[in-house]
CSV table of C-alpha atoms in Angstrom, one decimal:
chain,number,residue,atom,x,y,z
A,464,MET,CA,-129.1,113.2,253.6
A,465,PRO,CA,-131.4,116.2,252.8
A,466,ARG,CA,-130.6,118.1,249.6
A,467,TRP,CA,-130.8,121.5,251.2
A,468,LYS,CA,-129.3,122.9,254.3
A,469,ALA,CA,-131.6,124.7,256.8
A,470,LEU,CA,-132.2,128.4,256.0
A,471,PRO,CA,-130.6,131.0,258.3
A,472,ASP,CA,-132.7,131.7,261.4
A,473,GLU,CA,-132.4,135.4,261.1
A,474,LEU,CA,-134.2,135.5,257.7
A,475,ASP,CA,-137.4,137.5,257.4
A,476,PRO,CA,-140.4,135.1,257.1
A,477,GLN,CA,-141.3,136.5,253.6
A,478,VAL,CA,-137.7,136.0,252.4
A,479,ARG,CA,-137.7,132.5,254.0
A,480,GLU,CA,-140.9,131.6,252.2
A,481,PHE,CA,-139.6,132.9,248.9
A,482,ALA,CA,-136.3,131.0,249.2
A,483,SER,CA,-138.3,127.8,250.1
A,484,GLN,CA,-140.5,128.3,247.0
A,485,LEU,CA,-137.4,128.5,244.8
A,486,ARG,CA,-136.1,125.3,246.3
A,487,ARG,CA,-139.5,123.6,245.6
A,488,LEU,CA,-139.4,124.7,242.0
A,489,VAL,CA,-135.9,123.3,241.5
A,490,ASP,CA,-136.9,120.0,243.3
A,491,ARG,CA,-139.9,119.6,241.1
A,492,SER,CA,-137.9,120.2,237.9
A,493,GLY,CA,-135.5,117.4,238.8
A,494,LEU,CA,-132.6,119.7,237.7
A,495,SER,CA,-129.3,120.1,239.6
A,496,VAL,CA,-128.1,123.5,240.6
A,497,ALA,CA,-125.5,123.4,237.9
A,498,ALA,CA,-128.2,122.6,235.3
A,499,VAL,CA,-130.3,125.5,236.6
A,500,ALA,CA,-127.3,127.8,236.3
A,501,GLU,CA,-126.6,126.7,232.7
A,502,ARG,CA,-130.2,127.1,231.5
A,503,THR,CA,-130.9,130.5,233.2
A,504,GLY,CA,-127.5,132.1,232.4
A,505,TYR,CA,-126.6,132.8,236.0
A,506,SER,CA,-123.6,131.3,237.7
A,507,ARG,CA,-123.8,128.2,239.9
A,508,THR,CA,-122.3,130.2,242.8
A,509,SER,CA,-125.1,132.8,242.5
A,510,TRP,CA,-127.8,130.2,242.5
A,511,GLU,CA,-126.3,128.5,245.5
A,512,ARG,CA,-126.5,131.8,247.4
A,513,TYR,CA,-130.1,132.4,246.2
A,514,LEU,CA,-131.2,129.0,247.3
A,515,ALA,CA,-129.4,129.2,250.6
A,516,GLY,CA,-131.0,132.5,251.6
A,517,ARG,CA,-127.7,134.3,251.7
A,518,LEU,CA,-128.6,136.6,248.7
A,519,LEU,CA,-132.0,137.7,247.3
A,520,ALA,CA,-132.3,136.5,243.7
A,521,PRO,CA,-132.9,139.3,241.2
A,522,LYS,CA,-136.2,139.5,239.4
A,523,ALA,CA,-134.6,138.6,236.1
A,524,ALA,CA,-133.2,135.4,237.6
A,525,VAL,CA,-136.6,134.5,239.1
A,526,LEU,CA,-138.3,135.0,235.7
A,527,ALA,CA,-135.6,132.8,234.0
A,528,LEU,CA,-136.2,130.1,236.6
A,529,ALA,CA,-140.0,130.2,236.0
A,530,GLU,CA,-139.4,129.8,232.3
A,531,VAL,CA,-137.0,126.9,232.8
A,532,THR,CA,-139.3,125.1,235.2
A,533,GLY,CA,-142.5,125.8,233.3
A,534,THR,CA,-144.0,127.8,236.2
A,535,SER,CA,-146.4,130.8,235.9
A,536,PRO,CA,-144.4,133.9,236.7
A,537,VAL,CA,-147.3,135.9,238.1
A,538,HIS,CA,-147.5,134.4,241.6
A,539,LEU,CA,-143.7,134.0,241.7
A,540,THR,CA,-143.2,137.7,240.9
A,541,THR,CA,-145.6,138.7,243.7
A,542,MET,CA,-143.7,136.6,246.2
A,543,TRP,CA,-140.4,138.2,244.9
A,544,GLU,CA,-141.8,141.8,245.4
A,545,LEU,CA,-142.8,141.0,249.0
A,546,ALA,CA,-139.4,139.4,249.7
A,547,GLU,CA,-137.6,142.3,248.1
A,548,ARG,CA,-139.3,144.8,250.4
A,549,ALA,CA,-138.6,142.6,253.4
A,550,TRP,CA,-134.9,142.3,252.4
A,551,SER,CA,-134.6,146.1,252.1
A,552,ARG,CA,-136.1,146.5,255.6
A,553,SER,CA,-133.6,144.0,257.0
A,554,GLU,CA,-130.7,145.9,255.4
A,555,GLN,CA,-131.9,149.1,256.9
A,556,ARG,CA,-132.2,147.6,260.3
A,557,HIS,CA,-128.7,146.1,260.0
A,558,GLU,CA,-127.3,149.6,259.0
A,559,ARG,CA,-129.0,151.2,262.0
A,560,MET,CA,-127.6,148.5,264.3
A,561,THR,CA,-124.1,149.0,262.8
A,562,GLU,CA,-124.3,152.8,263.4
A,563,ALA,CA,-125.4,152.3,267.0
A,564,ALA,CA,-122.6,149.8,267.7
A,565,ARG,CA,-120.1,152.3,266.2
A,566,ALA,CA,-121.5,155.1,268.4
A,567,ASP,CA,-121.2,152.9,271.5
A,568,ARG,CA,-117.6,152.0,270.6
A,569,ALA,CA,-116.8,155.7,270.2
A,570,ARG,CA,-118.3,156.6,273.6
A,571,THR,CA,-116.4,153.8,275.4
A,572,ALA,CA,-113.1,154.4,273.6
A,573,PRO,CA,-110.1,155.8,275.5
A,574,GLY,CA,-110.3,159.6,275.7
A,575,ALA,CA,-114.1,159.7,275.3
A,576,SER,CA,-116.2,161.6,277.9
A,577,GLY,CA,-117.7,159.5,280.7
A,578,PRO,CA,-117.0,158.5,284.3
A,579,ALA,CA,-113.4,157.9,285.0
A,580,ARG,CA,-112.4,154.5,286.3
A,581,PRO,CA,-110.2,154.4,289.4
A,582,ALA,CA,-106.6,153.6,288.6
A,583,GLY,CA,-104.9,150.6,290.0
A,584,PRO,CA,-105.4,146.8,290.0
A,585,PRO,CA,-108.9,145.4,290.6
A,586,ALA,CA,-109.9,144.4,294.2
A,587,ASP,CA,-108.9,140.9,295.2
A,588,GLU,CA,-111.7,138.5,296.1
A,589,GLY,CA,-109.5,136.3,298.2
A,590,ALA,CA,-108.1,136.7,301.7
A,591,ALA,CA,-104.5,137.6,300.6
A,592,GLU,CA,-103.0,140.4,302.6
A,593,ARG,CA,-102.6,143.7,300.8
A,594,ARG,CA,-99.4,145.7,301.3
A,595,PRO,CA,-99.7,149.4,301.5
A,596,PRO,CA,-97.9,151.3,298.7
A,597,ARG,CA,-94.4,152.6,299.4
A,598,ALA,CA,-94.0,156.3,299.8
A,599,PRO,CA,-91.9,157.7,297.0
A,600,GLY,CA,-88.4,158.5,298.3
A,601,PRO,CA,-85.9,161.0,297.0
A,602,PRO,CA,-84.3,160.2,293.6
A,603,SER,CA,-80.9,158.7,293.7
A,604,GLY,CA,-77.8,160.6,292.5
A,605,ARG,CA,-77.6,158.6,289.2
A,606,HIS,CA,-81.3,159.3,288.6
A,607,ARG,CA,-80.8,163.0,289.2
A,608,ARG,CA,-77.9,163.1,286.7
A,609,ARG,CA,-80.1,161.4,284.0
A,610,ILE,CA,-82.9,163.9,284.5
A,611,VAL,CA,-80.5,166.9,284.3
A,612,MET,CA,-78.9,165.5,281.1
A,613,PHE,CA,-82.3,164.8,279.5
A,614,LEU,CA,-83.5,168.4,280.3
A,615,ALA,CA,-80.3,169.9,278.9
A,616,GLY,CA,-80.8,167.9,275.7
A,617,VAL,CA,-84.4,169.1,275.3
A,618,ILE,CA,-83.4,172.7,275.9
A,619,GLY,CA,-80.6,172.5,273.4
A,620,ALA,CA,-82.9,171.1,270.7
A,621,LEU,CA,-85.5,173.9,271.4
A,622,LEU,CA,-82.7,176.5,271.0
A,623,VAL,CA,-81.6,175.1,267.6
A,624,ILE,CA,-85.2,175.1,266.3
A,625,THR,CA,-85.9,178.6,267.5
A,626,SER,CA,-82.7,179.9,265.9
A,627,ALA,CA,-83.6,178.3,262.6
A,628,VAL,CA,-87.0,179.9,262.6
A,629,LEU,CA,-85.6,183.3,263.4
A,630,LEU,CA,-83.0,183.1,260.7
A,631,THR,CA,-85.7,182.1,258.2
A,632,ASP,CA,-87.9,185.0,259.1
A,633,LEU,CA,-85.0,187.5,258.9
A,634,GLY,CA,-84.0,186.2,255.5
A,635,ARG,CA,-87.5,186.8,254.1
A,636,SER,CA,-88.6,190.2,253.0
A,637,ASP,CA,-91.5,191.7,255.0
A,638,ASP,CA,-93.4,192.5,251.8
A,639,GLN,CA,-93.2,188.9,250.5
A,640,PRO,CA,-96.5,187.2,251.1
A,641,ARG,CA,-96.3,183.8,252.8
A,642,ALA,CA,-97.7,180.9,250.9
A,643,ALA,CA,-100.9,179.6,252.3
A,644,PRO,CA,-100.7,175.9,253.3
A,645,SER,CA,-102.3,173.8,250.6
A,646,PRO,CA,-104.7,171.1,251.5
A,647,SER,CA,-103.4,167.5,251.5
A,648,ARG,CA,-104.2,165.3,248.5
A,649,SER,CA,-105.9,162.8,250.7
A,650,THR,CA,-108.3,165.4,252.0
A,651,SER,CA,-109.2,166.8,248.5
A,652,ALA,CA,-109.5,163.3,247.1
A,653,SER,CA,-111.8,162.1,249.9
A,654,ALA,CA,-114.0,165.3,249.5
A,655,SER,CA,-114.4,164.7,245.7
A,656,ALA,CA,-114.7,160.9,245.7
A,657,PRO,CA,-118.4,160.0,245.3
A,658,ALA,CA,-120.0,157.6,247.7
A,659,LEU,CA,-120.9,154.4,245.9
A,660,PRO,CA,-124.2,152.5,246.6
A,661,ALA,CA,-124.0,149.3,248.6
A,662,GLY,CA,-122.6,146.4,246.5
A,663,VAL,CA,-121.1,148.6,243.8
A,664,LYS,CA,-117.3,148.1,243.8
A,665,CYS,CA,-116.1,150.3,241.0
A,666,VAL,CA,-116.8,153.5,239.0
A,667,ALA,CA,-115.6,154.9,235.7
A,668,ALA,CA,-111.9,154.0,235.0
A,669,SER,CA,-111.7,151.5,237.9
A,670,CYS,CA,-114.4,149.4,236.1
A,671,THR,CA,-112.4,149.0,232.9
A,672,GLY,CA,-111.6,145.3,232.4
A,673,GLN,CA,-113.9,144.2,235.2
A,674,ASP,CA,-116.8,141.8,235.2
A,675,PRO,CA,-120.0,143.8,235.5
A,676,GLU,CA,-121.8,141.2,237.6
A,677,LEU,CA,-119.0,140.7,240.0
A,678,MET,CA,-118.5,144.5,240.4
A,679,GLY,CA,-122.2,145.1,241.2
A,680,CYS,CA,-122.8,147.2,238.1
A,681,THR,CA,-125.9,145.3,237.1
A,682,ASP,CA,-128.3,147.4,239.2
A,683,LYS,CA,-131.7,149.0,238.4
A,684,LEU,CA,-130.1,151.7,236.3
A,685,VAL,CA,-128.7,149.4,233.7
A,686,GLN,CA,-130.0,149.9,230.2
A,687,THR,CA,-129.7,148.5,226.7
A,688,VAL,CA,-128.8,151.6,224.8
A,689,GLY,CA,-128.2,150.1,221.4
A,690,SER,CA,-128.9,146.8,219.6
A,691,ALA,CA,-128.7,145.2,216.2
A,692,LYS,CA,-129.8,141.9,214.7
A,693,VAL,CA,-127.0,139.7,213.3
A,694,GLY,CA,-128.4,136.6,211.6
A,695,ALA,CA,-130.3,134.8,214.3
A,696,SER,CA,-128.4,136.6,217.1
A,697,VAL,CA,-128.8,140.0,218.7
A,698,VAL,CA,-125.8,142.2,219.7
A,699,GLU,CA,-126.5,144.9,222.4
A,700,VAL,CA,-124.7,147.7,224.1
A,701,ARG,CA,-125.3,147.6,227.9
A,702,TYR,CA,-124.7,150.8,230.0
A,703,SER,CA,-124.6,151.3,233.8
A,704,ARG,CA,-125.3,154.9,234.9
A,705,ILE,CA,-123.9,154.1,238.4
A,706,CYS,CA,-120.6,152.6,237.2
A,707,ARG,CA,-120.4,154.9,234.2
A,708,ALA,CA,-119.2,151.9,232.1
A,709,ALA,CA,-120.5,149.9,229.1
A,710,TRP,CA,-120.2,146.3,227.9
A,711,ALA,CA,-121.4,144.2,225.0
A,712,ARG,CA,-123.9,141.3,225.2
A,713,LEU,CA,-124.7,138.7,222.5
A,714,LYS,CA,-128.0,136.8,222.7
A,715,GLN,CA,-128.9,133.5,221.0
A,716,VAL,CA,-125.3,132.5,220.3
A,717,ALA,CA,-123.6,129.4,219.1
A,718,PRO,CA,-120.1,128.2,220.1
A,719,GLY,CA,-117.5,130.1,218.2
A,720,ASP,CA,-119.5,133.4,217.9
A,721,ARG,CA,-117.6,136.4,219.0
A,722,VAL,CA,-118.7,139.7,220.5
A,723,GLU,CA,-116.6,142.8,221.6
A,724,ILE,CA,-117.1,146.2,223.1
A,725,SER,CA,-115.1,149.3,222.0
A,726,ALA,CA,-115.0,153.0,222.6
A,727,PRO,CA,-112.9,155.9,221.1
A,728,ALA,CA,-109.3,155.9,222.4
A,729,ALA,CA,-109.8,152.7,224.4
A,730,ALA,CA,-108.8,149.1,224.0
A,731,GLY,CA,-111.8,146.9,223.5
A,732,TYR,CA,-112.7,143.6,225.1
A,733,ARG,CA,-113.7,140.5,223.1
A,734,VAL,CA,-115.4,137.3,224.2
A,735,VAL,CA,-115.8,134.0,222.2
A,736,ALA,CA,-118.9,132.1,223.0
A,737,ASP,CA,-118.4,128.5,224.4
A,738,ALA,CA,-122.0,127.5,224.8
A,739,TYR,CA,-125.6,128.0,223.5
A,740,ARG,CA,-126.5,130.8,225.8
A,741,ASP,CA,-126.1,134.6,226.2
A,742,THR,CA,-122.6,135.9,226.7
A,743,TYR,CA,-121.1,139.3,227.5
A,744,THR,CA,-117.8,141.1,227.6
A,745,ARG,CA,-115.9,142.9,230.4
A,746,MET,CA,-116.6,146.6,230.9
A,747,LEU,CA,-115.1,149.8,229.4
A,748,ALA,CA,-115.3,153.2,231.1
A,749,VAL,CA,-117.1,155.6,228.8
A,750,GLN,CA,-118.1,159.3,229.0
A,751,GLY,CA,-121.6,158.3,228.1
A,752,PRO,CA,-123.5,155.5,226.3
A,753,ALA,CA,-123.1,157.2,223.0
A,754,GLY,CA,-119.3,156.5,223.1
A,755,ALA,CA,-119.7,152.7,223.1
A,756,ARG,CA,-120.0,150.3,220.2
A,757,ALA,CA,-120.7,146.5,220.4
A,758,CYS,CA,-119.8,144.3,217.4
A,759,ALA,CA,-120.5,140.6,216.8
A,760,THR,CA,-118.9,138.2,214.3
A,761,LEU,CA,-120.8,134.9,214.0
A,762,LYS,CA,-119.1,131.6,213.3
A,763,SER,CA,-121.1,131.5,210.0
A,764,GLY,CA,-119.2,134.6,208.9
A,765,ARG,CA,-122.0,137.2,209.4
A,766,SER,CA,-121.2,140.3,211.4
A,767,GLY,CA,-122.8,143.5,212.6
A,768,CYS,CA,-122.5,146.3,215.1
A,769,ALA,CA,-124.7,148.3,217.5
A,770,ALA,CA,-123.9,151.8,218.5
A,771,GLY,CA,-124.8,153.1,221.9
A,772,ARG,CA,-127.2,156.1,222.1
A,773,ALA,CA,-128.1,158.5,224.9
A,774,ALA,CA,-129.6,156.6,227.8
A,775,ALA,CA,-133.2,157.3,229.0
A,776,GLY,CA,-133.9,158.7,232.4
A,777,PRO,CA,-134.3,156.7,235.5
A,778,SER,CA,-137.9,155.8,234.6
A,779,GLY,CA,-136.6,154.0,231.5
A,780,ALA,CA,-134.0,152.1,233.3
A,781,ALA,CA,-134.1,148.4,233.1
A,782,ALA,CA,-134.5,146.3,236.2
A,783,GLY,CA,-131.7,143.8,236.1
A,784,GLY,CA,-129.5,141.6,238.3
A,785,ARG,CA,-127.1,140.4,235.7
A,786,PRO,CA,-125.4,141.5,232.5
A,787,GLY,CA,-128.1,139.7,230.5
A,788,GLY,CA,-131.2,141.2,232.3
A,789,SER,CA,-134.0,142.7,230.2
A,790,GLY,CA,-133.9,146.4,229.4
A,791,THR,CA,-135.1,149.2,227.2
A,792,THR,CA,-133.9,148.4,223.6
A,793,THR,CA,-132.7,151.0,221.2
A,794,THR,CA,-132.1,149.8,217.7
A,795,GLY,CA,-128.6,150.4,216.6
A,796,GLN,CA,-127.1,150.7,213.1
């Protein structure tokens, strides 16, 4: 039974070749997908998606795989850049097709302009005899009584409503200005809510307590805005400009080491390392990177903290696809 399933037929040739190259590297290394996930710091689920062609592996994951398998990253990086451009083109085509399908549904929806279809049942294709429609006859006496009672009820309801409106207007002084109707909360909320990029699932307060990788906050605008060396480990403050949230990361850890993120007037999140690999906390919504602080306490008893500083502009943003991706380092206190 082959180890890998066939890649999806709709994949771009460059994306297909890149995914096949990743499979060849894993095969030559003799490692299982679980072993690759443990040594690169990415989850097993993420690697299964990368190798199946369902998701494009981020550049940081590709570099980590090259290091694990002893492969030169130069050619692999070039293949990734070509695949990344092809993947972006495919996403744009998919968005255009989605918009076109939505427009078609709007044109064919009930009430849309277009040629009217004749009413009545479709024409029979058999030889069955059609009966002509019966001419409408005069309504029966009981039916007439129902119509009269219904109209009387409608007229009575209209009279009650009209009386209430007139009494309200008479009771209000003419020089009293009428309050203008206030816009609904849903309208104002929808107007002020920012549109999130594709894949990003939270922003600001909604990110607090969430995993940055699962929420799509590990995008190209993620930065390391503060770092400090604690023994043989490094504690860092990571900040996402898109999600407006920060989290702590501890590198070169040992089981039992602890790392936490905190911000003024906010409860922090702590993580205890369970393996010899990088680990990170959940996110905290912050007004800016300068409001975040990451602290580490090693099992040996040593401790230290890194304070976040103002993030650099987009040109200094780190390219990353996970909370442990490389970024611009600012030495903390």
